[in-house]
Amino acid sequence: MDKIRIRGGKPLDGTIEIGGAKNAALPLMVCGLLTDEPLTLTNIPSTLMDIRTLGELLTQHGSEVVVKGEGAGRAMTITTKNITSTTAPYDLVRKMRASILVLGPLVAREHEARVSLPGGCAIGSRPVDLHLDGLAALGAEIELTDGYVVARAPGGLKGAEVVFPKVSVGATEHLMMAAALAKGTTTLINAAREPEVVDLAVCLNAMGAEITGAGTDRIVIVGKDRLHGATHEVVPDRIEIGTYMMAVGIAGGRVFLPRARIDLLKAAVKSMREAGIAFTERDGGVEVTAPKGGLKGVDVVTEPFPGFPTDLQAQFMAMMTVCNGASMVTETIFENRFMHVPELGRMGANITVHGSSALVRGVPRLTGAPVMATDLRASVSLVLAGLAAQGETIVNRVYHLDRGYERLEAKLSACGADIERLKESMAAE
Ligand code: UD1
């Protein structure tokens, strides 16, 4: 398995290109199941493992998935003339929990589907009850057998009012797609307000759907008999943006992020500003400058959008390990999302966990160590820690990073970081 080696202590200086959002691209790709015409997604981060896995899953359902172009000019076209299989098998679904999103669109178009219960990141129990209850409200009969969810709606899905007992990004997206082809009007109450939900609504509307209210907690979807093809540009990845902003915070220096948008992550930028990081919006992007006298300790609490994102919690905590003072980091979205804590501890961080809060007491310096993480954002937090640590850090299980960050080591080393990927054969030496 590949590893990443970082020799810490080099400030960053340069430009880092930001890609399209993985978490927006996944549901957008699933929209390809809703029409027999081509759906083209530009600014697609096509080399990410999660995008490839979903591409395989869609192909397995009968879609033709074609990627053309390179870098920021890449586009993926998904054409699903016919659904050839309504089963999403365990082998593909287990790799990524977002695969559950195909269930509703398949039932909407084919009136039945069978999807394996998902796996994915090892963060908490992560159930799918909100997805299934929502589809049941739209008239699907749902059964769980042999690890599969079987959903049937012989007469098609019917619009309904769905009140989510808890805010869920995935369930909101799932029901928006299913309701777009249902008979009648669906109202989603207590819906997620994430930018990826808004991006999905823009794409569905371009495909002929009638969706209003995305970005608020009440989304109304007027169902249509059919949707048509469209071309849509994927929104920039706010988690990638935040990760590189925090890389500058911990490593020091100054980096320009073209196409970065502060409005996508206002809460995180506010906390980073309080920590002393400076932001200047210019030339369609954001320049990020680390504070001269080190970072201040700042408390954060993760919340659904527009609050501080859980997907930046581990990176923020890594940054706070070297702050002046202390920081309390509280996780309210997922249980068991502190797997980076013991690994950061191995690098000299001083962190005490009490339930869902972690008290981080800043230390003057981290020291390099071999580390490993079991989810995507925890892994990247260890890379950030390695950028600031004295000596050599080896991050194992790099495949987690490949699920969500394109060319991470290339982007950082172009800004002066001493970071390289050790390929499997080299890593074994
Ligand atoms: C999405 C993001 C993920 C991010 C998360 C929260 C994608 C592909 N992934 O995940 O990176 O960390 O939003 O911002 O977009 N829950 C239930 N029942 C359900 C569904 C969710 O109890 O049926 C719970 C979850 O366990 C969690 C909370 O609701 O505690 C929020 O999860 P949700 O917003 O659904 O996250 P995902 O859509 O899976």
Coordinates of N, CA and C and ligand atoms in Angstrom, one line a residue, residues 22-24 26-27 50 96-98 100-101 121 123-133 166-173 192 194 196 238-239 303-305 309-311 331-335 337 376-377 403, ligand 1:
K22 N -16.1 16.7 -4.5 CA -16.4 15.2 -4.5 C -17.9 15.0 -4.0
N23 N -18.2 15.7 -2.9 CA -19.5 15.4 -2.3 C -20.7 16.0 -3.1
A24 N -20.3 17.0 -4.0 CA -21.4 17.4 -5.0 C -21.4 16.5 -6.2
L26 N -20.8 13.4 -6.5 CA -21.4 12.0 -6.4 C -22.9 12.0 -6.6
P27 N -23.7 12.9 -5.9 CA -25.1 12.9 -6.3 C -25.4 13.4 -7.7
D50 N -13.6 7.7 -5.0 CA -15.0 7.6 -4.8 C -15.8 7.9 -6.1
M96 N -18.2 2.5 -0.6 CA -18.6 3.9 -0.5 C -20.1 4.0 -0.1
R97 N -20.4 4.7 1.0 CA -21.7 4.7 1.5 C -22.7 5.5 0.6
A98 N -22.1 6.5 -0.1 CA -22.9 7.4 -1.0 C -23.6 6.5 -2.1
I100 N -25.8 4.4 -1.7 CA -27.2 4.3 -1.4 C -28.0 5.2 -2.2
L101 N -27.4 6.3 -2.7 CA -28.2 7.3 -3.4 C -28.8 6.8 -4.7
C121 N -16.7 5.1 5.1 CA -15.8 5.6 6.2 C -16.2 4.9 7.5
I123 N -16.7 6.0 10.4 CA -17.0 7.0 11.4 C -18.4 6.8 11.9
G124 N -18.4 6.3 13.1 CA -19.7 6.1 13.8 C -20.5 5.0 13.0
S125 N -21.8 4.9 13.5 CA -22.6 3.8 12.9 C -23.2 4.2 11.6
R126 N -23.4 5.5 11.3 CA -23.9 6.0 10.1 C -25.1 5.2 9.4
P127 N -26.2 5.2 10.0 CA -27.4 4.5 9.5 C -27.9 5.2 8.2
V128 N -28.9 4.5 7.6 CA -29.6 5.0 6.4 C -31.1 5.1 6.6
D129 N -31.5 5.1 7.9 CA -32.9 5.1 8.2 C -33.7 6.3 7.6
L130 N -33.0 7.5 7.6 CA -33.7 8.7 7.0 C -33.9 8.5 5.5
H131 N -33.0 7.9 4.8 CA -33.2 7.7 3.4 C -34.4 6.8 3.2
L132 N -34.4 5.7 4.0 CA -35.5 4.7 3.7 C -36.8 5.2 4.2
D133 N -36.9 5.9 5.3 CA -38.2 6.4 5.8 C -38.7 7.4 4.8
K166 N -33.8 14.7 11.7 CA -32.4 15.1 11.9 C -32.0 15.6 10.5
V167 N -31.1 16.6 10.5 CA -30.6 17.1 9.2 C -29.6 16.1 8.6
S168 N -29.9 15.7 7.4 CA -29.0 14.7 6.7 C -28.8 15.2 5.2
V169 N -27.5 15.4 4.9 CA -27.2 15.8 3.6 C -27.6 14.8 2.6
G170 N -27.2 13.5 2.8 CA -27.4 12.5 1.9 C -28.9 12.2 1.7
A171 N -29.7 12.2 2.8 CA -31.1 11.9 2.7 C -31.8 13.0 1.9
T172 N -31.4 14.2 2.2 CA -32.0 15.4 1.5 C -31.8 15.2 -0.1
E173 N -30.5 14.9 -0.4 CA -30.2 14.8 -1.8 C -30.9 13.6 -2.5
A192 N -31.3 19.6 4.6 CA -29.9 20.1 4.7 C -29.7 21.3 3.8
E194 N -26.6 22.5 2.7 CA -25.2 22.5 2.2 C -25.1 23.0 0.8
E196 N -23.6 21.7 -1.6 CA -23.8 20.6 -2.5 C -25.2 20.3 -2.8
R238 N -15.4 22.8 -1.1 CA -15.2 23.7 0.0 C -14.3 23.0 1.1
I239 N -14.3 21.6 1.1 CA -13.5 20.9 2.1 C -12.0 20.9 1.6
E303 N -21.3 21.6 13.0 CA -22.8 21.7 12.9 C -23.1 21.5 11.4
P304 N -24.4 21.2 11.1 CA -24.8 21.3 9.7 C -24.6 22.6 9.1
F305 N -24.4 22.8 7.8 CA -24.3 24.0 7.1 C -25.4 25.0 7.6
P309 N -18.0 22.8 9.4 CA -18.2 21.5 8.8 C -17.5 20.4 9.6
T310 N -18.1 19.3 9.8 CA -17.5 18.1 10.4 C -16.3 17.6 9.5
D311 N -16.4 17.8 8.2 CA -15.3 17.3 7.3 C -14.0 18.2 7.5
E331 N -17.5 17.7 18.4 CA -18.0 17.1 17.2 C -19.5 16.7 17.5
T332 N -20.4 17.3 16.8 CA -21.8 17.0 17.0 C -22.5 16.1 15.9
I333 N -21.8 16.0 14.8 CA -22.5 15.3 13.7 C -22.3 13.8 13.7
F334 N -21.0 13.3 13.9 CA -20.8 11.9 13.9 C -20.2 11.5 15.2
E335 N -20.6 10.3 15.7 CA -19.9 9.8 16.9 C -18.6 9.1 16.4
R337 N -15.7 10.2 15.8 CA -14.9 10.9 14.7 C -13.6 11.6 15.3
L376 N -10.9 9.4 5.7 CA -10.4 10.3 4.7 C -9.9 11.6 5.4
R377 N -10.8 12.3 6.2 CA -10.4 13.6 6.8 C -9.4 13.4 7.9
R403 N -9.4 8.8 -1.9 CA -10.8 8.9 -2.0 C -11.3 10.3 -2.2
Ligands
UD1_1 C1 -22.3 13.8 3.9 C2 -20.9 13.9 3.3 C3 -19.9 13.7 4.4 C4 -20.2 14.7 5.6 C5 -21.6 14.6 6.0 C6 -22.0 15.7 7.0 C7 -21.2 13.1 1.1 C8 -20.9 12.0 0.1 N1 -20.7 12.9 2.3 O1 -22.4 12.5 4.4 O2 -18.6 14.0 3.9 O3 -19.3 14.4 6.6 O4 -22.5 14.8 4.9 O5 -21.8 17.0 6.6 O6 -21.8 14.1 0.7 N2 -27.9 9.9 9.8 C9 -28.9 9.1 10.3 N3 -29.7 8.4 9.4 C10 -29.6 8.5 8.1 C11 -28.6 9.4 7.5 C12 -27.8 10.0 8.4 O7 -29.0 8.9 11.5 O8 -30.4 7.8 7.4 C13 -27.1 10.6 10.7 C14 -25.6 10.3 10.5 O9 -25.2 9.2 11.2 C15 -25.0 11.6 11.0 C16 -26.0 12.7 10.6 O10 -27.2 12.0 10.4 O11 -24.9 11.6 12.4 C17 -25.6 13.5 9.4 O12 -25.3 12.6 8.3 P1 -25.5 13.0 6.8 O13 -25.7 14.4 6.7 O14 -26.6 12.1 6.2 O15 -24.1 12.6 6.2 P2 -23.9 11.9 4.7 O16 -24.9 12.5 3.8 O17 -23.7 10.5 4.9

